[in-house]
Tab-separated table of C-alpha atoms and ligand atoms in Angstrom:
chain	number	residue	atom	x	y	z
A	1500	MET	CA	228.342	71.416	71.041
A	1501	LYS	CA	224.996	72.776	69.960
A	1502	ILE	CA	222.295	73.166	72.598
A	1503	LYS	CA	219.499	70.771	71.647
A	1504	THR	CA	216.375	72.837	72.178
A	1505	ALA	CA	212.612	72.285	72.092
A	1506	ILE	CA	209.927	74.976	72.033
A	1507	LEU	CA	206.822	74.128	74.042
A	1508	GLY	CA	204.083	76.495	72.807
A	1509	TYR	CA	204.607	77.721	69.231
A	1510	GLY	CA	202.192	80.668	69.391
A	1511	ARG	CA	202.636	84.410	69.009
A	1512	SER	CA	205.693	84.661	71.228
A	1513	GLY	CA	207.169	81.149	70.841
A	1514	SER	CA	207.246	81.371	67.027
A	1515	THR	CA	208.947	84.788	66.977
A	1516	LEU	CA	210.783	86.043	70.090
A	1517	HIS	CA	212.192	82.557	70.762
A	1518	ALA	CA	212.150	80.672	67.452
A	1519	ASP	CA	213.985	83.485	65.645
A	1520	PRO	CA	217.194	83.482	67.746
A	1521	ILE	CA	217.132	79.668	68.058
A	1522	GLU	CA	216.968	79.472	64.244
A	1523	LYS	CA	219.621	82.122	63.618
A	1524	LEU	CA	222.234	81.416	66.304
A	1525	SER	CA	224.737	78.611	65.767
A	1526	ASP	CA	224.709	77.878	69.543
A	1527	PHE	CA	221.267	76.253	69.237
A	1528	GLU	CA	219.664	73.415	67.307
A	1529	LEU	CA	215.871	73.247	67.274
A	1530	THR	CA	215.200	69.540	67.861
A	1531	ALA	CA	211.448	69.527	68.517
A	1532	VAL	CA	208.349	71.690	68.819
A	1533	CYS	CA	205.274	70.886	70.862
A	1534	ASP	CA	201.899	72.576	70.382
A	1535	ILE	CA	198.307	71.353	70.451
A	1536	ASP	CA	197.180	73.636	67.629
A	1537	ALA	CA	197.232	72.079	64.138
A	1538	LYS	CA	198.165	75.345	62.365
A	1539	ALA	CA	200.999	76.068	64.815
A	1540	LYS	CA	202.378	72.540	64.325
A	1541	GLU	CA	202.239	72.868	60.553
A	1542	LYS	CA	203.972	76.249	60.631
A	1543	ALA	CA	206.719	74.876	62.870
A	1544	TYR	CA	207.237	71.796	60.701
A	1545	ASN	CA	207.395	73.815	57.468
A	1546	ARG	CA	209.954	76.130	59.000
A	1547	PHE	CA	212.223	73.713	60.885
A	1548	LYS	CA	211.484	70.206	59.544
A	1549	CYS	CA	211.950	69.072	63.137
A	1550	ARG	CA	209.995	66.503	65.195
A	1551	ILE	CA	206.565	67.817	66.184
A	1552	TYR	CA	204.534	66.753	69.220
A	1553	ASP	CA	201.195	67.650	70.730
A	1554	ASP	CA	201.884	65.936	74.052
A	1555	TYR	CA	204.813	67.506	75.874
A	1556	LEU	CA	205.189	64.548	78.263
A	1557	GLU	CA	205.716	62.294	75.233
A	1558	MET	CA	208.264	64.771	73.884
A	1559	LEU	CA	210.108	64.730	77.216
A	1560	ARG	CA	210.176	60.915	77.198
A	1561	LYS	CA	211.374	60.563	73.603
A	1562	GLU	CA	213.779	63.467	73.091
A	1563	THR	CA	217.290	64.092	74.361
A	1564	LEU	CA	217.191	67.830	75.075
A	1565	ASP	CA	219.475	70.350	76.723
A	1566	LEU	CA	216.806	73.027	76.927
A	1567	VAL	CA	213.030	73.350	76.788
A	1568	VAL	CA	211.704	76.856	76.103
A	1569	ILE	CA	208.188	77.114	77.570
A	1570	VAL	CA	205.980	79.720	75.906
A	1571	THR	CA	202.462	78.557	76.714
A	1572	ARG	CA	199.645	80.298	78.633
A	1573	ASN	CA	200.356	81.620	82.130
A	1574	ASP	CA	198.261	78.960	83.877
A	1575	GLN	CA	200.381	76.188	82.301
A	1576	HIS	CA	203.863	77.439	83.206
A	1577	CYS	CA	204.383	75.919	86.643
A	1578	GLN	CA	203.235	72.360	85.887
A	1579	MET	CA	205.096	72.221	82.573
A	1580	THR	CA	208.266	73.659	84.101
A	1581	CYS	CA	208.238	71.167	86.972
A	1582	ASP	CA	207.645	68.267	84.558
A	1583	CYS	CA	210.507	69.361	82.282
A	1584	LEU	CA	212.896	69.786	85.222
A	1585	LYS	CA	211.888	66.418	86.658
A	1586	SER	CA	212.704	64.763	83.340
A	1587	GLY	CA	216.219	66.243	83.460
A	1588	LYS	CA	215.858	69.200	81.083
A	1589	ASN	CA	217.005	72.774	81.630
A	1590	VAL	CA	214.094	75.204	81.291
A	1591	LEU	CA	213.716	78.722	79.968
A	1592	ILE	CA	210.301	79.874	81.135
A	1593	THR	CA	208.661	82.947	79.621
A	1594	LYS	CA	207.237	85.766	81.703
A	1595	PRO	CA	205.295	85.660	83.947
A	1596	TRP	CA	207.156	82.545	85.097
A	1597	ALA	CA	204.695	82.082	87.987
A	1598	ILE	CA	201.214	83.311	88.716
A	1599	ASN	CA	202.074	83.722	92.408
A	1600	ALA	CA	204.938	83.187	94.854
A	1601	GLY	CA	203.686	79.695	95.737
A	1602	GLU	CA	204.217	78.580	92.134
A	1603	ALA	CA	207.597	80.307	91.975
A	1604	ARG	CA	208.751	78.420	95.086
A	1605	ALA	CA	207.478	75.105	93.674
A	1606	MET	CA	209.525	75.619	90.503
A	1607	ILE	CA	212.634	76.588	92.475
A	1608	LYS	CA	212.218	73.424	94.547
A	1609	ALA	CA	211.856	71.310	91.390
A	1610	ALA	CA	215.010	72.886	89.940
A	1611	LYS	CA	216.991	72.153	93.100
A	1612	ALA	CA	215.746	68.549	93.209
A	1613	SER	CA	216.660	67.973	89.545
A	1614	GLY	CA	220.001	69.787	89.550
A	1615	LYS	CA	218.912	71.408	86.268
A	1616	MET	CA	218.822	75.093	85.380
A	1617	LEU	CA	215.664	77.150	85.679
A	1618	LEU	CA	215.958	80.364	83.686
A	1619	PRO	CA	213.125	82.896	84.046
A	1620	TRP	CA	212.776	85.030	80.914
A	1621	LEU	CA	212.657	88.705	81.891
A	1622	PRO	CA	213.724	90.443	78.675
A	1623	ALA	CA	212.985	93.962	79.926
A	1624	ARG	CA	216.084	93.645	82.131
A	1625	TRP	CA	217.988	94.001	78.834
A	1626	GLY	CA	215.792	96.944	77.769
A	1627	CYS	CA	217.851	99.734	76.202
A	1628	ASP	CA	216.007	102.329	78.309
A	1629	LEU	CA	216.734	100.533	81.579
A	1630	LEU	CA	220.416	100.014	80.714
A	1631	LYS	CA	220.902	103.652	79.662
A	1632	LEU	CA	219.002	104.963	82.675
A	1633	LYS	CA	221.174	102.866	85.013
A	1634	GLU	CA	224.253	104.572	83.525
A	1635	LEU	CA	222.710	108.033	83.833
A	1636	ILE	CA	221.601	107.530	87.432
A	1637	ALA	CA	225.050	106.187	88.382
A	1638	SER	CA	226.647	109.289	86.818
A	1639	ARG	CA	224.402	111.367	89.142
A	1640	VAL	CA	223.426	113.615	86.236
A	1641	ILE	CA	220.148	114.388	88.049
A	1642	GLY	CA	221.596	113.968	91.536
A	1643	LYS	CA	219.942	111.767	94.135
A	1644	VAL	CA	216.819	110.067	92.782
A	1645	PHE	CA	213.700	110.342	94.929
A	1646	GLN	CA	210.919	109.267	92.543
A	1647	VAL	CA	210.612	106.995	89.497
A	1648	ARG	CA	207.481	106.565	87.365
A	1649	ARG	CA	207.240	103.867	84.693
A	1650	SER	CA	204.183	103.817	82.450
A	1651	GLU	CA	202.787	102.277	79.296
A	1652	PHE	CA	199.581	103.545	77.716
A	1653	SER	CA	197.527	102.268	74.828
A	1654	PHE	CA	193.979	102.004	73.523
A	1655	SER	CA	194.405	98.494	72.131
A	1656	ILE	CA	191.758	95.864	72.846
A	1657	ARG	CA	192.717	92.198	73.171
A	1658	HIS	CA	190.705	89.170	72.162
A	1659	ASP	CA	192.636	86.205	73.510
A	1660	TRP	CA	193.199	84.164	76.693
A	1661	GLN	CA	194.987	87.169	78.260
A	1662	THR	CA	191.515	88.591	79.034
A	1663	SER	CA	190.457	85.525	81.048
A	1664	LYS	CA	190.888	84.789	84.754
A	1665	LYS	CA	190.653	81.049	84.045
A	1666	PHE	CA	194.006	81.231	82.209
A	1667	ASN	CA	195.559	83.712	84.648
A	1668	GLY	CA	195.442	86.479	82.084
A	1669	GLY	CA	195.267	90.164	83.012
A	1670	TYR	CA	197.714	93.001	82.599
A	1671	LEU	CA	199.367	92.794	85.992
A	1672	LEU	CA	200.879	89.406	85.127
A	1673	ASN	CA	201.296	90.351	81.465
A	1674	TRP	CA	202.943	93.773	81.881
A	1675	GLY	CA	204.083	93.697	85.522
A	1676	PRO	CA	207.212	91.660	84.670
A	1677	HIS	CA	208.256	94.633	82.511
A	1678	LEU	CA	206.798	97.704	84.199
A	1679	VAL	CA	207.118	96.782	87.876
A	1680	ASP	CA	210.436	95.002	87.524
A	1681	GLN	CA	212.309	97.657	85.535
A	1682	PRO	CA	212.001	100.605	87.964
A	1683	VAL	CA	212.741	98.323	90.919
A	1684	GLN	CA	215.890	97.140	89.110
A	1685	LEU	CA	216.785	100.746	88.328
A	1686	VAL	CA	216.479	101.903	91.921
A	1687	GLY	CA	218.231	98.752	93.126
A	1688	GLN	CA	216.789	98.687	96.648
A	1689	PRO	CA	214.285	96.329	98.304
A	1690	VAL	CA	210.672	97.525	98.291
A	1691	LYS	CA	209.189	97.896	101.771
A	1692	SER	CA	205.559	98.825	101.032
A	1693	VAL	CA	203.115	98.550	98.134
A	1694	TYR	CA	199.756	99.993	97.173
A	1695	GLY	CA	197.940	98.897	94.017
A	1696	GLU	CA	194.750	99.213	91.999
A	1697	LEU	CA	193.497	97.026	89.166
A	1698	LYS	CA	190.675	97.984	86.786
A	1699	GLN	CA	188.957	96.540	83.756
A	1700	ILE	CA	188.220	99.426	81.364
A	1701	ILE	CA	187.930	98.385	77.714
A	1702	ASN	CA	188.998	94.755	77.267
A	1703	PRO	CA	186.420	91.984	77.136
A	1704	GLY	CA	186.712	89.129	79.628
A	1705	ASP	CA	186.955	89.195	83.410
A	1706	VAL	CA	190.410	90.531	84.307
A	1707	GLU	CA	192.125	93.897	84.583
A	1708	ASP	CA	193.458	95.838	81.618
A	1709	VAL	CA	194.779	98.659	83.829
A	1710	PHE	CA	197.030	98.534	86.870
A	1711	PHE	CA	198.520	101.249	89.001
A	1712	ALA	CA	201.022	100.566	91.785
A	1713	VAL	CA	202.894	102.781	94.211
A	1714	MET	CA	205.886	101.264	95.963
A	1715	LYS	CA	208.309	102.672	98.480
A	1716	THR	CA	211.858	101.381	98.825
A	1717	GLU	CA	213.864	100.996	102.017
A	1718	ASP	CA	215.647	104.278	101.181
A	1719	ASN	CA	212.283	106.061	100.652
A	1720	VAL	CA	212.413	106.253	96.858
A	1721	THR	CA	208.843	106.254	95.513
A	1722	ILE	CA	208.205	104.040	92.483
A	1723	VAL	CA	205.018	104.342	90.442
A	1724	SER	CA	204.282	101.646	87.819
A	1725	GLU	CA	201.273	101.569	85.602
A	1726	TYR	CA	199.747	100.082	82.515
A	1727	ASN	CA	196.919	102.342	81.491
A	1728	ILE	CA	194.384	103.068	78.780
A	1729	GLY	CA	195.370	106.423	77.365
A	1730	SER	CA	197.320	108.379	74.803
A	1731	ASP	CA	200.660	106.774	74.028
A	1732	LYS	CA	202.224	110.226	73.806
A	1733	LEU	CA	202.692	110.346	77.584
A	1734	PRO	CA	206.240	109.671	78.912
A	1735	ASN	CA	207.213	106.058	79.579
A	1736	TRP	CA	209.556	107.075	82.377
A	1737	ILE	CA	209.815	110.155	84.573
A	1738	ILE	CA	212.763	110.027	86.949
A	1739	GLN	CA	213.138	112.834	89.429
A	1740	GLY	CA	216.325	113.667	91.282
A	1741	ASP	CA	217.380	116.586	93.477
A	1742	ARG	CA	219.311	118.094	90.507
A	1743	GLY	CA	217.026	117.359	87.542
A	1744	THR	CA	214.496	115.167	85.784
A	1745	ILE	CA	214.778	112.509	83.074
A	1746	TYR	CA	211.875	111.820	80.710
A	1747	VAL	CA	211.747	108.821	78.386
A	1748	LYS	CA	209.291	109.137	75.528
A	1749	ALA	CA	209.257	105.968	73.407
A	1750	THR	CA	212.903	105.566	72.378
A	1751	GLU	CA	214.083	109.066	73.316
A	1752	ILE	CA	215.589	110.127	76.618
A	1753	GLU	CA	215.399	113.781	77.620
A	1754	ILE	CA	217.598	114.963	80.465
A	1755	HIS	CA	216.657	118.238	82.147
A	1756	LYS	CA	219.302	119.430	84.542
A	1757	ALA	CA	219.032	122.074	87.196
A	1758	ALA	CA	221.999	122.838	89.451
A	1759	LEU	CA	221.646	124.986	92.519
A	1760	PRO	CA	224.530	127.386	93.211
A	1761	ASP	CA	226.749	125.959	95.967
A	1762	SER	CA	225.610	128.566	98.442
A	1763	ALA	CA	221.931	128.010	97.776
A	1764	ASP	CA	220.311	125.675	100.230
A	1765	PRO	CA	216.639	125.693	99.187
A	1766	LYS	CA	215.561	124.993	102.738
A	1767	THR	CA	216.899	128.382	103.908
A	1768	TYR	CA	215.063	130.477	101.258
A	1769	GLY	CA	211.547	131.857	101.307
A	1770	ASN	CA	209.187	130.577	98.629
A	1771	GLN	CA	209.908	133.314	96.070
A	1772	ALA	CA	213.704	133.112	96.313
A	1773	LYS	CA	213.653	129.315	96.165
A	1774	THR	CA	211.812	129.389	92.819
A	1775	ASP	CA	214.194	132.003	91.368
A	1776	VAL	CA	217.347	130.091	92.262
A	1777	ILE	CA	216.216	126.939	90.545
A	1778	LYS	CA	214.835	128.718	87.451
A	1779	ASP	CA	218.068	130.651	86.873
A	1780	SER	CA	220.232	127.590	86.898
A	1781	ILE	CA	218.522	125.248	84.397
A	1782	GLN	CA	221.424	123.657	82.532
A	1783	GLY	CA	219.632	122.427	79.449
A	1784	THR	CA	218.196	119.340	77.809
A	1785	ASN	CA	220.010	116.374	76.242
A	1786	MET	CA	218.325	113.958	73.882
A	1787	ILE	CA	219.427	110.329	73.471
A	1788	THR	CA	217.864	107.826	71.052
A	1789	MET	CA	217.745	104.099	71.858
A	1790	GLN	CA	216.516	100.762	70.431
A	1791	ASN	CA	214.901	97.599	71.813
A	1792	ARG	CA	213.012	98.794	74.856
A	1793	TYR	CA	211.990	95.264	75.813
A	1794	GLY	CA	215.336	93.609	75.177
A	1795	ASP	CA	216.757	91.999	72.050
A	1796	SER	CA	216.403	88.198	71.808
A	1797	MET	CA	219.538	88.134	69.654
A	1798	VAL	CA	221.484	89.535	72.606
A	1799	ILE	CA	219.733	87.560	75.364
A	1800	TYR	CA	219.980	84.139	73.698
A	1801	PRO	CA	223.795	84.122	73.357
A	1802	HIS	CA	223.883	84.904	77.100
A	1803	ILE	CA	221.510	81.967	77.722
A	1804	ALA	CA	223.866	79.707	75.723
A	1805	ARG	CA	226.834	80.816	77.847
A	1806	ALA	CA	224.822	80.308	81.048
A	1807	ILE	CA	223.841	76.760	80.014
A	1808	ARG	CA	227.473	75.968	79.226
A	1809	GLY	CA	228.451	77.236	82.673
A	1810	GLU	CA	230.516	80.106	81.270
A	1811	GLU	CA	228.402	82.872	82.837
A	1812	GLN	CA	225.888	83.342	85.624
A	1813	TYR	CA	222.390	83.876	84.169
A	1814	MET	CA	221.500	87.513	84.702
A	1815	VAL	CA	218.033	86.832	86.190
A	1816	THR	CA	218.635	85.154	89.537
A	1817	LEU	CA	215.840	82.987	90.956
A	1818	GLU	CA	215.836	85.160	94.073
A	1819	SER	CA	215.226	88.342	92.057
A	1820	ALA	CA	212.486	86.658	89.997
A	1821	LEU	CA	210.821	85.434	93.212
A	1822	ASN	CA	211.021	88.970	94.663
A	1823	LEU	CA	209.272	90.319	91.569
A	1824	THR	CA	206.504	87.722	91.914
A	1825	LYS	CA	206.080	88.669	95.584
A	1826	LEU	CA	205.683	92.304	94.516
A	1827	LEU	CA	203.023	91.423	91.944
A	1828	ASP	CA	201.227	89.373	94.626
A	1829	ALA	CA	201.383	92.385	96.976
A	1830	ILE	CA	199.940	94.732	94.321
A	1831	ARG	CA	197.007	92.341	93.845
A	1832	LYS	CA	196.526	91.970	97.595
A	1833	ALA	CA	196.578	95.769	98.043
A	1834	HIS	CA	193.895	96.054	95.364
A	1835	GLU	CA	191.747	93.359	96.974
A	1836	THR	CA	192.050	94.730	100.521
A	1837	GLY	CA	192.307	98.464	99.775
A	1838	ARG	CA	195.343	98.564	102.080
A	1839	VAL	CA	199.041	99.295	101.827
A	1840	ILE	CA	200.949	95.992	102.014
A	1841	CYS	CA	204.196	95.978	103.983
A	1842	LEU	CA	206.792	93.519	102.788
A	1843	ALA	CA	208.926	91.720	105.354
A	1844	ALA	CA	212.523	92.938	105.575
A	1845	LYS	CA	215.052	90.244	104.609
B	1344	NAD	N1	207.944	90.040	75.662
B	1344	NAD	C1	207.730	88.813	76.085
B	1344	NAD	O1	208.571	88.206	76.713
B	1344	NAD	C2	206.427	88.124	75.774
B	1344	NAD	C3	205.622	88.612	74.724
B	1344	NAD	C4	204.436	87.940	74.471
B	1344	NAD	C5	204.053	86.841	75.246
B	1344	NAD	N2	204.850	86.417	76.269
B	1344	NAD	C6	204.412	85.273	77.112
B	1344	NAD	O2	204.382	84.097	76.325
B	1344	NAD	C7	203.325	83.246	76.765
B	1344	NAD	C8	202.467	82.878	75.544
B	1344	NAD	O3	201.878	84.053	75.042
B	1344	NAD	P1	201.438	84.137	73.513
B	1344	NAD	O4	200.922	85.493	73.297
B	1344	NAD	O5	202.532	83.615	72.639
B	1344	NAD	O6	200.231	83.099	73.547
B	1344	NAD	P2	199.680	82.202	72.338
B	1344	NAD	O7	198.321	81.791	72.745
B	1344	NAD	O8	199.870	82.896	71.038
B	1344	NAD	O9	200.665	80.949	72.360
B	1344	NAD	C9	200.554	79.871	73.268
B	1344	NAD	C10	200.728	78.573	72.480
B	1344	NAD	O10	200.692	77.494	73.412
B	1344	NAD	C11	199.971	76.430	72.786
B	1344	NAD	N3	199.495	75.476	73.801
B	1344	NAD	C12	198.415	75.597	74.619
B	1344	NAD	N4	198.308	74.490	75.389
B	1344	NAD	C13	199.334	73.671	75.052
B	1344	NAD	C14	199.761	72.386	75.497
B	1344	NAD	N5	199.118	71.709	76.456
B	1344	NAD	N6	200.861	71.847	74.929
B	1344	NAD	C15	201.530	72.510	73.962
B	1344	NAD	N7	201.172	73.723	73.498
B	1344	NAD	C16	200.081	74.294	74.034
B	1344	NAD	C17	198.842	77.144	72.044
B	1344	NAD	O11	198.264	76.305	71.048
B	1344	NAD	C18	199.586	78.352	71.474
B	1344	NAD	O12	200.107	78.079	70.186
B	1344	NAD	C19	202.559	84.007	77.835
B	1344	NAD	O13	202.919	83.546	79.105
B	1344	NAD	C20	202.990	85.454	77.628
B	1344	NAD	O14	203.000	86.211	78.820
B	1344	NAD	C21	206.024	87.021	76.525
């Protein structure tokens, strides 16, 4: 049985990241599209010859749907998700699913009340860099990890709703679901404290285009996440362990290994000897090339189909998505108060 699907919001992301796999995969049938923009509606009709709406509540009343994919502005996600769930539809909600933890909890409540599935879209969890790095860390190629930095840099200037507070734009909500979530997933431990700064540097509008966050996990791993205005030649990941460092630059992973001789405990050496021991034992650099740093829709959508059919557990649990939202809230609160925010232990 095909999964009867509607796309709510046929804009930049809805018409590509989501429409493409729905069109190509035999698991799905695109039944309807809803958008308020005349050009978007025309594009969708010409491509799919499906029913087109500009009122999503009307679409929910008239259509029999197994799944609604919501790809509208951030400020619209919670209300639309709750309405879709209430009308008995499963929902895939793009990132950021919620603008704060209050919204996330409201959507979870609506999902429980309806008995329908709520699937937060966090494609970076399928990112080739994250998946490869998980393997490398588990193999202990750089030993015990004590610090992870995840960064994106660019000089691009936006001119859309993402630059407006009114629509809950801003780069923390836009990029945080990738750049804060990925290193936390990699380290795999709860975060106990957060510091954050937001700045508006070159974008128009009234929200941040730069964020910088420092988090500490329960096992004292330091995580730094940032979206910044700068040269895109800087590494996207730097992962430091007690036996080496991994750099990710775009789609290339560089592994620098340094093994201390068994007898060498750096704590027992003087400064000079400590430096010599580590320098002498550099083991070399490996290079790995990857693809799809922010996940591949053609891989994620078949998983979504299996999850809807009850054959697999959806990889993004509601608890983990709520934890991410709480982290983004804490980064904003740290920025507003100038303080480190401690997160309650479970
Ligand atoms: N990698 C990713 O997962 C990824 C990438 C880009 C965007 N996104 C997310 O997708 C969402 C949309 O971003 P975008 O860049 O595609 O924005 P967009 O502005 O291009 O698209 C939003 C669409 O929603 C439509 N819309 C607005 N109000 C509506 C309403 N009441 N009913 C129906 N349609 C309505 C607009 O007309 C527009 O076509 C954002 O939340 C963004 O964070 C995710």
